[in-house]
Short mmCIF file of C-alpha atoms in Angstrom, two decimals:
data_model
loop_
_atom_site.label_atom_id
_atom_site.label_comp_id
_atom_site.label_asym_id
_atom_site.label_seq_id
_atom_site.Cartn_x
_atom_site.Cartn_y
_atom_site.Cartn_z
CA UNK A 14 -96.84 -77.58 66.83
CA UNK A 15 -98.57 -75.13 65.17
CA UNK A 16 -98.23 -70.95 64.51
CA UNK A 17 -99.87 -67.56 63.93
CA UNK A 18 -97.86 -64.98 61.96
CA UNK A 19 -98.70 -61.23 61.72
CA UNK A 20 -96.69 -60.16 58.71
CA UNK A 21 -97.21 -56.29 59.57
CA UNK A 22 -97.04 -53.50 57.45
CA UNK A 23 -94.38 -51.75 59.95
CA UNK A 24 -94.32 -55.21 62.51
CA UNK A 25 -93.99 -58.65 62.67
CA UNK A 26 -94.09 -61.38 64.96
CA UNK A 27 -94.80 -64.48 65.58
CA UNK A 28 -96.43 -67.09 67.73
CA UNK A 29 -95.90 -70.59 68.44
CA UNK A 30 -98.78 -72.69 69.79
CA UNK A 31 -100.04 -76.09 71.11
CA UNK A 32 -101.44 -78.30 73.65
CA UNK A 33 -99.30 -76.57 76.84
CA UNK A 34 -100.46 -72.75 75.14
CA UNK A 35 -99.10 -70.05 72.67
CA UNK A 36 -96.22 -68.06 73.19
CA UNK A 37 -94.78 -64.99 70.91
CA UNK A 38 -91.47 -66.11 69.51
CA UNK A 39 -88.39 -63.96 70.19
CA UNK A 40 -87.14 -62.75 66.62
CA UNK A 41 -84.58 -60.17 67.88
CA UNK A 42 -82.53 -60.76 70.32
CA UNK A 43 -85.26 -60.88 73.28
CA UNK A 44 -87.84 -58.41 71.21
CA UNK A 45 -91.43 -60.41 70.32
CA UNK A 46 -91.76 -57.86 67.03
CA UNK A 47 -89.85 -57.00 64.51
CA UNK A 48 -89.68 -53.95 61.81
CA UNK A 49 -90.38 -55.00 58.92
CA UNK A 50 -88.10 -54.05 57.57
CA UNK A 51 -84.77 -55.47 55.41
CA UNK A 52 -81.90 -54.93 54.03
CA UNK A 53 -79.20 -56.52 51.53
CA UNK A 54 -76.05 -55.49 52.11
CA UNK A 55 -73.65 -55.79 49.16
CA UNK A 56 -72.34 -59.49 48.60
CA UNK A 57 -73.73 -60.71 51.91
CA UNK A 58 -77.27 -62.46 52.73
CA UNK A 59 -80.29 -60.00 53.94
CA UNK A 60 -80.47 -58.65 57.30
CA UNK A 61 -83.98 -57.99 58.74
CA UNK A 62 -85.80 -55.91 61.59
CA UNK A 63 -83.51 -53.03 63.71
CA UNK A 64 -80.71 -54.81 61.98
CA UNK A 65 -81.71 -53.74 59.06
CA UNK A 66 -82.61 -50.40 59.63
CA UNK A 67 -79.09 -49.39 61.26
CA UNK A 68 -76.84 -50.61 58.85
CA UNK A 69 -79.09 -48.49 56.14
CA UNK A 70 -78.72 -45.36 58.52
CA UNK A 71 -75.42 -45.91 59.13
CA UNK A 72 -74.66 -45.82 54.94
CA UNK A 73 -73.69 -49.23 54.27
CA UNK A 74 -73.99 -49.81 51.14
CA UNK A 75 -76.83 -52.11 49.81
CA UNK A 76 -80.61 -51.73 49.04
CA UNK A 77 -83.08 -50.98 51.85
CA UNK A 78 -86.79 -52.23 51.66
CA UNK A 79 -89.74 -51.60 54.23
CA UNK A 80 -93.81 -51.89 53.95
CA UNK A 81 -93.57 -54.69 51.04
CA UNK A 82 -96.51 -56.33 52.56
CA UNK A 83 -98.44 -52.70 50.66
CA UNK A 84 -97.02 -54.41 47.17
CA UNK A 85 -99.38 -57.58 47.78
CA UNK A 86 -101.92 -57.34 45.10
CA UNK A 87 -100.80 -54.57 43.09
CA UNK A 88 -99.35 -54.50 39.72
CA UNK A 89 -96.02 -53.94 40.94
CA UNK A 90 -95.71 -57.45 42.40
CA UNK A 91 -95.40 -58.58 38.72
CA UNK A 92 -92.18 -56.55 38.03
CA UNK A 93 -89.75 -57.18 40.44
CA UNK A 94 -86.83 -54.67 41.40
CA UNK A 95 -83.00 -54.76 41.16
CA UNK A 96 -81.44 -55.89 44.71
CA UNK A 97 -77.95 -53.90 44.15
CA UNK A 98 -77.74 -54.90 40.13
CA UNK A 99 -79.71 -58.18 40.44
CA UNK A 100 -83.67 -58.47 38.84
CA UNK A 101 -85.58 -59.77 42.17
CA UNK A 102 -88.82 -60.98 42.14
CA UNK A 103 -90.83 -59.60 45.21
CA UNK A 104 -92.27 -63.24 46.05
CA UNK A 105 -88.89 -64.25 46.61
CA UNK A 106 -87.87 -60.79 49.06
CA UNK A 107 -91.10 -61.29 50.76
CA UNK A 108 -90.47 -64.82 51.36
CA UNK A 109 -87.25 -64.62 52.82
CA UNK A 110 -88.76 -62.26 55.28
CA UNK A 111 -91.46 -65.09 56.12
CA UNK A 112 -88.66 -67.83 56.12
CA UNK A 113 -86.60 -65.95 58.89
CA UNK A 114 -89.94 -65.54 60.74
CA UNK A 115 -90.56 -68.94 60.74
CA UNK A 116 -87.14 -69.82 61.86
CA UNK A 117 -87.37 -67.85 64.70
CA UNK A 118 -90.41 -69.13 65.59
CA UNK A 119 -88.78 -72.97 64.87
CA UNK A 120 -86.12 -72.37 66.95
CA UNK A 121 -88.24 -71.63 70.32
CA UNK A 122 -90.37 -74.49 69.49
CA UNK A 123 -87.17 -77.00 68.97
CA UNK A 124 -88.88 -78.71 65.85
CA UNK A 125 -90.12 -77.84 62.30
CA UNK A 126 -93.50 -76.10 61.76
CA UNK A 127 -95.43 -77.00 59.39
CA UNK A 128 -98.90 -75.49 59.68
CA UNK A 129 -99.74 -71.59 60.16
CA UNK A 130 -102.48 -68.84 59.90
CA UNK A 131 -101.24 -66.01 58.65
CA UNK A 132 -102.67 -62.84 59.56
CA UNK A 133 -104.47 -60.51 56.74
CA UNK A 134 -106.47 -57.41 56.71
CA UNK A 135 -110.34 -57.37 55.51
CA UNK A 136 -109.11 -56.00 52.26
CA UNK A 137 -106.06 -55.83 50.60
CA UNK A 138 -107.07 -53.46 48.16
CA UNK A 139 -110.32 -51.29 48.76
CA UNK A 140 -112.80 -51.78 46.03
CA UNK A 141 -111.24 -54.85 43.76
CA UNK A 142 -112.21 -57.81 45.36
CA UNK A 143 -109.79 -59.54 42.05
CA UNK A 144 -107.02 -57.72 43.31
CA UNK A 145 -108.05 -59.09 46.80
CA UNK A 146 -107.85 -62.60 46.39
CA UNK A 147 -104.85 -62.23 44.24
CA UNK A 148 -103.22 -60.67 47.39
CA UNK A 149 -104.10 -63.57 49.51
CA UNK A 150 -103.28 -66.17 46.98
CA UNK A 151 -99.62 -64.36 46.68
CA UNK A 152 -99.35 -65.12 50.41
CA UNK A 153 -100.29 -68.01 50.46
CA UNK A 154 -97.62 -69.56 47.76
CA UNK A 155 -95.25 -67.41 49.45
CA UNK A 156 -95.47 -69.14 52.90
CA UNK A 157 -96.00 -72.73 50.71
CA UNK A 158 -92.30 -71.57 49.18
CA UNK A 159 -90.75 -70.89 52.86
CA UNK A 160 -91.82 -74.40 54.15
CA UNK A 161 -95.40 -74.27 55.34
CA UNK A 162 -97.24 -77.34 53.90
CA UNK A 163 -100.62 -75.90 55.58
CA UNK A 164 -101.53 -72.39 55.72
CA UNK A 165 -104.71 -70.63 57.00
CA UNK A 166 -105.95 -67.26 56.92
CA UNK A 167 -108.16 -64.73 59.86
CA UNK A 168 -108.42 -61.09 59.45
CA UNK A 169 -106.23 -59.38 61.67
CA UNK A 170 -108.61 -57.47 63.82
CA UNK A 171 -110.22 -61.21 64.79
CA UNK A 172 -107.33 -62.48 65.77
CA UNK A 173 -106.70 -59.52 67.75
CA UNK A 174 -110.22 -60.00 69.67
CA UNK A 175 -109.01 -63.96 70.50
CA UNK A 176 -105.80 -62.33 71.77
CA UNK A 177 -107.99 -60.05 74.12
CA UNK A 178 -110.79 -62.50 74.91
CA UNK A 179 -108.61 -64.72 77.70
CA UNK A 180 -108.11 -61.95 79.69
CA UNK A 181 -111.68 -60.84 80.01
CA UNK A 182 -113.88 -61.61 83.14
CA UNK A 183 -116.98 -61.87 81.40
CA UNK A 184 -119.15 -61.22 77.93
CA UNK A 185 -118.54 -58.42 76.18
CA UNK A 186 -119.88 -57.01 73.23
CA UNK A 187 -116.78 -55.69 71.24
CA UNK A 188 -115.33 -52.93 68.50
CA UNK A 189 -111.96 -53.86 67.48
CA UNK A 190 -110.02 -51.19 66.27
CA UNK A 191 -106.84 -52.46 64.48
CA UNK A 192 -104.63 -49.74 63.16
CA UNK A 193 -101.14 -50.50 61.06
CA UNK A 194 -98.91 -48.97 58.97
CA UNK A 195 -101.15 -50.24 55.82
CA UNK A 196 -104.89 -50.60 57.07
CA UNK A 197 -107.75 -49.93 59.00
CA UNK A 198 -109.61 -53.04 59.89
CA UNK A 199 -112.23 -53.65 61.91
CA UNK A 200 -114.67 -56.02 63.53
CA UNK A 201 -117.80 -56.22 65.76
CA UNK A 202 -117.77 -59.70 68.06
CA UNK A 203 -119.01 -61.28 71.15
CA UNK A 204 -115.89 -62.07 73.59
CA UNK A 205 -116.92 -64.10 75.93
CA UNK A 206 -113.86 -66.22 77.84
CA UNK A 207 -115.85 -69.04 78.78
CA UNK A 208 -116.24 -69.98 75.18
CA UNK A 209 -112.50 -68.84 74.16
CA UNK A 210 -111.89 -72.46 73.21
CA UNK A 211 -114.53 -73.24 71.10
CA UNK A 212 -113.35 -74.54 67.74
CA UNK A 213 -116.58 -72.82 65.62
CA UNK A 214 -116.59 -68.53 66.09
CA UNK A 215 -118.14 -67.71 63.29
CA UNK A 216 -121.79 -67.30 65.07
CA UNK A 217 -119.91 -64.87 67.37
CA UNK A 218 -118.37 -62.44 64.57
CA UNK A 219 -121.27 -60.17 63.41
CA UNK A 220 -119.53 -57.88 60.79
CA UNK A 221 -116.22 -56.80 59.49
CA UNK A 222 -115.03 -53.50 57.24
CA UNK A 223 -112.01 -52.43 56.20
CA UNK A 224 -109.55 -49.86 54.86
CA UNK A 225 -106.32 -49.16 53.00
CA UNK A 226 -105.42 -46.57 55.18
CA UNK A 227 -103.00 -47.00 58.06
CA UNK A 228 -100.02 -45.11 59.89
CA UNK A 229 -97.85 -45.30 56.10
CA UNK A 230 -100.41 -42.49 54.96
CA UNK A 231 -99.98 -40.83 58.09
CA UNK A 232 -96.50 -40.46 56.90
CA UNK A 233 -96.91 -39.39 53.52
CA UNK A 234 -99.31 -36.98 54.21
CA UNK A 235 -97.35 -35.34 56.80
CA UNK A 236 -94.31 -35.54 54.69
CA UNK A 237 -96.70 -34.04 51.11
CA UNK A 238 -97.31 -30.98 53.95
CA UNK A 239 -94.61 -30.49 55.86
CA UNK A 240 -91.31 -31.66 54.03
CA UNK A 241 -91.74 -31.87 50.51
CA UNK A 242 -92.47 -28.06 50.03
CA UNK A 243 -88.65 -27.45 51.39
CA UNK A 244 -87.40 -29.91 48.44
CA UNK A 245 -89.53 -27.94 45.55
CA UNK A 246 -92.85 -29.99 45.72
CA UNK A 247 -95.40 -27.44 43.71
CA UNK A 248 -92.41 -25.25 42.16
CA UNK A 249 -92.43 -25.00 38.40
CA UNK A 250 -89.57 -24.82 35.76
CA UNK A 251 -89.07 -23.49 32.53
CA UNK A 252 -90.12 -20.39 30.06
CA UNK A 253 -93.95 -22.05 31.00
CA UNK A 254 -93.60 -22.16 34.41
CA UNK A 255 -94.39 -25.67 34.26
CA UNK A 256 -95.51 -27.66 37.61
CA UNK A 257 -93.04 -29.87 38.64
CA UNK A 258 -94.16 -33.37 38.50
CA UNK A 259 -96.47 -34.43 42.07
CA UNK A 260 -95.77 -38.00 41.45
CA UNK A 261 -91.74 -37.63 42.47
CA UNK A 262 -92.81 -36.34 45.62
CA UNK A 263 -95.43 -38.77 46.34
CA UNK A 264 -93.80 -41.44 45.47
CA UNK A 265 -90.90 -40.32 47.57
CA UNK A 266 -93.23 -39.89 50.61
CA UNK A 267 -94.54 -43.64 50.43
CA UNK A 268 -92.43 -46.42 51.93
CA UNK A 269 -93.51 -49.08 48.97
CA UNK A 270 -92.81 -46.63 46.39
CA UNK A 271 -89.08 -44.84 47.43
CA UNK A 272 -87.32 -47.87 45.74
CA UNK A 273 -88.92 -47.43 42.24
CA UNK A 274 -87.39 -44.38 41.85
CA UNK A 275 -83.88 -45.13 41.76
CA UNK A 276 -83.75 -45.22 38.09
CA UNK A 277 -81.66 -43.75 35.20
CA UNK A 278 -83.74 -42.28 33.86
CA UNK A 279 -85.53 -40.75 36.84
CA UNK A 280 -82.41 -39.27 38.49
CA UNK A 281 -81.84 -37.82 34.06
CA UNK A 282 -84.84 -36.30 34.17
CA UNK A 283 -84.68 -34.73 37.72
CA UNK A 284 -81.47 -33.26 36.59
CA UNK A 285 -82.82 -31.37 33.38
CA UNK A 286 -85.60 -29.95 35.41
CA UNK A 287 -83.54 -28.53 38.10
CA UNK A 288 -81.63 -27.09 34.96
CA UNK A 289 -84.49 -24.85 34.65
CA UNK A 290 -86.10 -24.29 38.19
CA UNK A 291 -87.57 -21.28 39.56
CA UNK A 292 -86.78 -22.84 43.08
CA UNK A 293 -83.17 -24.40 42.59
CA UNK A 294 -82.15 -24.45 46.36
CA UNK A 295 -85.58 -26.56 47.18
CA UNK A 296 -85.22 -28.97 44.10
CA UNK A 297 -81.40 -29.39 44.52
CA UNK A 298 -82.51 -31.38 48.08
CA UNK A 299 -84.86 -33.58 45.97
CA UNK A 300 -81.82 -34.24 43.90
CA UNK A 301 -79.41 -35.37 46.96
CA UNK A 302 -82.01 -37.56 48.28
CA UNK A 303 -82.50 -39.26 44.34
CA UNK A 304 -78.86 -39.37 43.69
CA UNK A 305 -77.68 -40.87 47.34
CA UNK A 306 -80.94 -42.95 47.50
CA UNK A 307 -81.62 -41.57 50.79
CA UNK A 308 -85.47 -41.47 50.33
CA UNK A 309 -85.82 -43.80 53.12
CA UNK A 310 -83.99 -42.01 55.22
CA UNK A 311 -86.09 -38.80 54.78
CA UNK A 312 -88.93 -40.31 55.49
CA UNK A 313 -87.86 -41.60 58.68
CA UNK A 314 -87.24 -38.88 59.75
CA UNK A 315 -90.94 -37.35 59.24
CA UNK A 316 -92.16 -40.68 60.83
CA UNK A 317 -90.11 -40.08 63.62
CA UNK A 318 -91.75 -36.49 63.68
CA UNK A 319 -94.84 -37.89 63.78
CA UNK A 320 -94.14 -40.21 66.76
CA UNK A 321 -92.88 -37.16 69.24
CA UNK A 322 -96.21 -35.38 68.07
CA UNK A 323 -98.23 -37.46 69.91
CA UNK A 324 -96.92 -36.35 73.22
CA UNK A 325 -95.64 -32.94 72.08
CA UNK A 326 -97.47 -30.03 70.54
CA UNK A 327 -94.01 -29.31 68.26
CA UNK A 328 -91.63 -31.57 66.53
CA UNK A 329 -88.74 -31.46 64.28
CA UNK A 330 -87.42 -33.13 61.53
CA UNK A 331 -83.77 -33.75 61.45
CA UNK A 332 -82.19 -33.95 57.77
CA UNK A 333 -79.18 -32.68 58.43
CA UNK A 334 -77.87 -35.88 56.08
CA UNK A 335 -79.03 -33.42 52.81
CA UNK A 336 -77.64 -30.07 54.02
CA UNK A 337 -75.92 -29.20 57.46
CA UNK A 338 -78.55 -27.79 60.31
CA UNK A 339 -81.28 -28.60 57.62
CA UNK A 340 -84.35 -29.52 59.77
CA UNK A 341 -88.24 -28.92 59.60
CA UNK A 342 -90.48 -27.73 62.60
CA UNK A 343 -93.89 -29.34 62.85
CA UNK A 344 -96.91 -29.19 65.28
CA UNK A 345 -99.33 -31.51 65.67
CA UNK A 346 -101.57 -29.51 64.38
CA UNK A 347 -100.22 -29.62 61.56
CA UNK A 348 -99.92 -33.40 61.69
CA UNK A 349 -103.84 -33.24 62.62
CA UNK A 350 -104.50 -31.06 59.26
CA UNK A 351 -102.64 -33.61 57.41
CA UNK A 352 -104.47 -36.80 58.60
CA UNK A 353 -107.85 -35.38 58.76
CA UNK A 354 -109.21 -36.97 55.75
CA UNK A 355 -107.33 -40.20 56.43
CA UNK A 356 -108.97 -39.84 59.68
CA UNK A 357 -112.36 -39.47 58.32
CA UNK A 358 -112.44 -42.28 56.37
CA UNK A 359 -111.08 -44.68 59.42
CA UNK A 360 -114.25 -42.88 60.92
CA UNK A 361 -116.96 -44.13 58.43
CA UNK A 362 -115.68 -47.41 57.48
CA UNK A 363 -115.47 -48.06 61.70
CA UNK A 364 -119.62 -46.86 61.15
CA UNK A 365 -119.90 -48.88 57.76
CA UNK A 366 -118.86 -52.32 60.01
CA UNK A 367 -121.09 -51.41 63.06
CA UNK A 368 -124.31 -51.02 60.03
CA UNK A 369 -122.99 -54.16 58.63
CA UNK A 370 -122.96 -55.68 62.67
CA UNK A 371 -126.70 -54.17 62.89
CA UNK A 372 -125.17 -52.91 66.01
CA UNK A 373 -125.92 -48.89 67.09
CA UNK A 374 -122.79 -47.37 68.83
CA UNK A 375 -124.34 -47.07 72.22
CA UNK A 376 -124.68 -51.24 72.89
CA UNK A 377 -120.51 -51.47 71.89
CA UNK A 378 -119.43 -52.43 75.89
CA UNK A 379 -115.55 -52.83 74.82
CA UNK A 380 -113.62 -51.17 72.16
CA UNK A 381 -110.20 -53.60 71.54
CA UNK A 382 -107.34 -50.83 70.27
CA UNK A 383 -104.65 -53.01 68.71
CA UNK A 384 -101.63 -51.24 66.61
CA UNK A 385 -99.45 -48.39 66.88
CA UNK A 386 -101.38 -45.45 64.79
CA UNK A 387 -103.80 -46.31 67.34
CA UNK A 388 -101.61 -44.18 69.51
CA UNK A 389 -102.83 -40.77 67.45
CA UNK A 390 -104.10 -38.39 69.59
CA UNK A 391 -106.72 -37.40 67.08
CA UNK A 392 -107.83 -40.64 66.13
CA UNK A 393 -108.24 -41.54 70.03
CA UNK A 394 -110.22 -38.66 70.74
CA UNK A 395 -112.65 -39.82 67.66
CA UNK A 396 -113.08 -43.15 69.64
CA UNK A 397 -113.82 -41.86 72.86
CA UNK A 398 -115.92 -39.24 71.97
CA UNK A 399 -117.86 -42.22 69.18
CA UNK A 400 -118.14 -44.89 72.07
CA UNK A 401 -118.20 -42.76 75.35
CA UNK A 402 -119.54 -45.76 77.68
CA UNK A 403 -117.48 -48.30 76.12
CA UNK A 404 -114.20 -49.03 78.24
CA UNK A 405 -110.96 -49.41 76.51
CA UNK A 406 -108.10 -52.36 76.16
CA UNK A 407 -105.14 -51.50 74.35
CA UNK A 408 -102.68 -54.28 75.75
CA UNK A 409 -100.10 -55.44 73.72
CA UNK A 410 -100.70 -53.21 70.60
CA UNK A 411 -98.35 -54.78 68.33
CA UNK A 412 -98.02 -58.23 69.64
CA UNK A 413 -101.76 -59.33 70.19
CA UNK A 414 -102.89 -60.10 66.38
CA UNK A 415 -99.95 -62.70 66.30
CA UNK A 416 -100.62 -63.92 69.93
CA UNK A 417 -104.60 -64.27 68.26
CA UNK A 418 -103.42 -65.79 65.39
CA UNK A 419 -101.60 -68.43 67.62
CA UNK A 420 -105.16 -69.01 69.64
CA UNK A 421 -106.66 -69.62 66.16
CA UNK A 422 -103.95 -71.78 64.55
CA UNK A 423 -104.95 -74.38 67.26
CA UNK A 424 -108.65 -73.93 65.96
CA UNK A 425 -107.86 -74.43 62.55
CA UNK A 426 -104.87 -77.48 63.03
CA UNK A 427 -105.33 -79.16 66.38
CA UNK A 428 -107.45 -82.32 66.03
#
């Protein structure tokens, strides 16, 4: 028995495979992905996924964690955070994450798993291929930690085309388009289902490219426009009308960053600022947030913003938790001026793989959409208007890179 595991940026799942097939693991209650997203409560063991996410919105008390899988490879794996007084090391929150994955995925298969590919994006980090492998390598001992004696790696978006490939009727020459809340990845490959079971692919995967851009900078972006403004974000202080510093409200916009501001010292210096604030009434909201630890919370609600924007033209954001009847009205066009340069760089590094493929636009028969950001109305219309002849599959969006991975686990394990 053998398994794929997308650890997701936003999602997770997991998929079980051998001889009989692969199947996606249920890892809450009967739901095949899972938020990831955790929380430890105060004197009790972690809760993960919705779980998670409710008792933090509901205010019990503990520390709340989401998009750690953005830490991997970065300088702030090395330090570690406090977990409600206690020094944590992130390998160690990561990989109970991964352990309860591959319980879940355990428990459907009725034995212990000891071989998986894990799912990873064509780069970690953009432009340090040092900080890159270091990613990877963090994985890896993670999953070796949580029990895995054998553990393989594919780039998401591949994994994503297996996933695809058995349901085709014939050859296709294809874009994948994978989308998540941390990256942009894609990949140029020949589907074909007759050869789905072929152990060797690599003749059939002609380029890959890849960015660290993905639905969490949707978020932030929307959140540096549309929300931080109302909490004093370019206000200054002081007999110098001094700026008020960016990096408080950036960092409070980014879902791997919220955390690192619950400090001391932060919450001492955000107090002798709003001391002297030409906009007291905005900065006094920044101040709740810090002081409750709500951070989270604020930016779920812009995400959720974001989410009704793709069907709607308007939107609001309710943060009534910070003052009563406080919310913020957004359209998507402002969501669209947000994203636009996030947007443009999906759109050359998605022309950077097809140079790499030495394949022009017009001979792309199938474009593969796989992830939720993929659901963007802007980012859509890009695609369609790129590949206008090319037909579109977006099936199981946030289930088919771990169904993929599955497919490849038997690749890389079965004998």
């Amino acid at each position: 028995m053998y398994c794929g595991i997308d650890f997701g940026t936003s999602n997770s799942a997991i998929a079980i495979a051998n001889d009989d097939g692969v199947r996606l693991a249920p890892v809450e209650n009967d739901e095949i992905t899972l938020p990831s997203a955790l929380f430890y409560p105060l004197k009790k063991p972690p809760v993960y996924g919705h779980a998670a996410m409710t008792l933090f919105t509901e205010g019990e008390e503990g520390r709340f964690m989401r998009s750690l899988k953005r830490l991997l490879g970065t300088q702030l794996m090395n330090y570690g955070t406090l977990v409600n007084n206690t020094p944590r090391k992130f390998d160690d929150i990561i990989g109970g994450f991964i352990s309860f994955m591959k319980n879940k995925g355990e428990a459907l298969a009725g034995q212990p798993i000891e071989q998986a590919v894990i799912g990873r994006p064509v780069h970690f980090v953009d432009g340090d291929p040092g900080a890159d492998y270091a990613a990877e390598e963090q994985l890896r001992r993670i999953a070796e930690a949580a029990g895995f004696k054998h553990v393989a790696f594919q780039f998401e978006p591949i994994a994503a085309a297996f996933a695809h490939e058995t349901k085709l009727a014939s050859e296709k020459l294809t874009l994948v388009v994978d989308v998540g809340g941390g990256t942009s990845d894609f990949t140029v490959i020949h589907l074909d289902p007759k050869t789905a079971t072929k152990r060797e692919r690599a003749g059939d995967i002609l380029g890959n490219a890849g960015t660290r851009i993905g639905g969490n900078d949707f978020d932030k972006n929307l959140s540096i426009l549309s929300v931080m403004p109302h909490l004093g974000y370019k206000t200054g202080y002081g007999a110098k009308n001094l700026p008020v510093p960016l990096s408080w409200f950036h960092d409070m916009s980014e879902w791997s960053k919220i955390n690192f501001l619950y400090t001391s010292a932060m919450k001492r210096e955000v107090k002798t600022v709003l001391r002297e604030s030409h906009a007291p009434e905005k900065l006094r909201r920044y101040k709740k947030v810090l002081d409750g630890e709500t951070g989270h919370r604020l930016l779920d609600a812009t995400e959720r913003a974001k989410i009704a924007l793709t069907d709607a033209d308007s939107a609001a954001a309710d943060l009534g938790f910070i003052e009563p009847e406080f919310s913020i009205d957004m359209t998507r066009k402002d969501f669209e001026r947000a994203i636009a340069a996030d947007v443009d760089k999906i759109s050359a590094t998605m022309d950077e793989c097809l140079a790499l493929s030495n394949v022009q636009k017009d001979r792309i028969e199938l474009i593969v959409l796989t992830g939720g950001p993929t659901e963007t109305p802007l980012l859509k219309r890009l695609i369609k208007e790129k590949f206008p002849a090319a037909a579109l599959s977006e099936d199981d969006k946030l289930s088919s890179v771990a169904l993929g991975l599955g497919h490849d686990s038997l690749r890389a394990f079965a004998a």
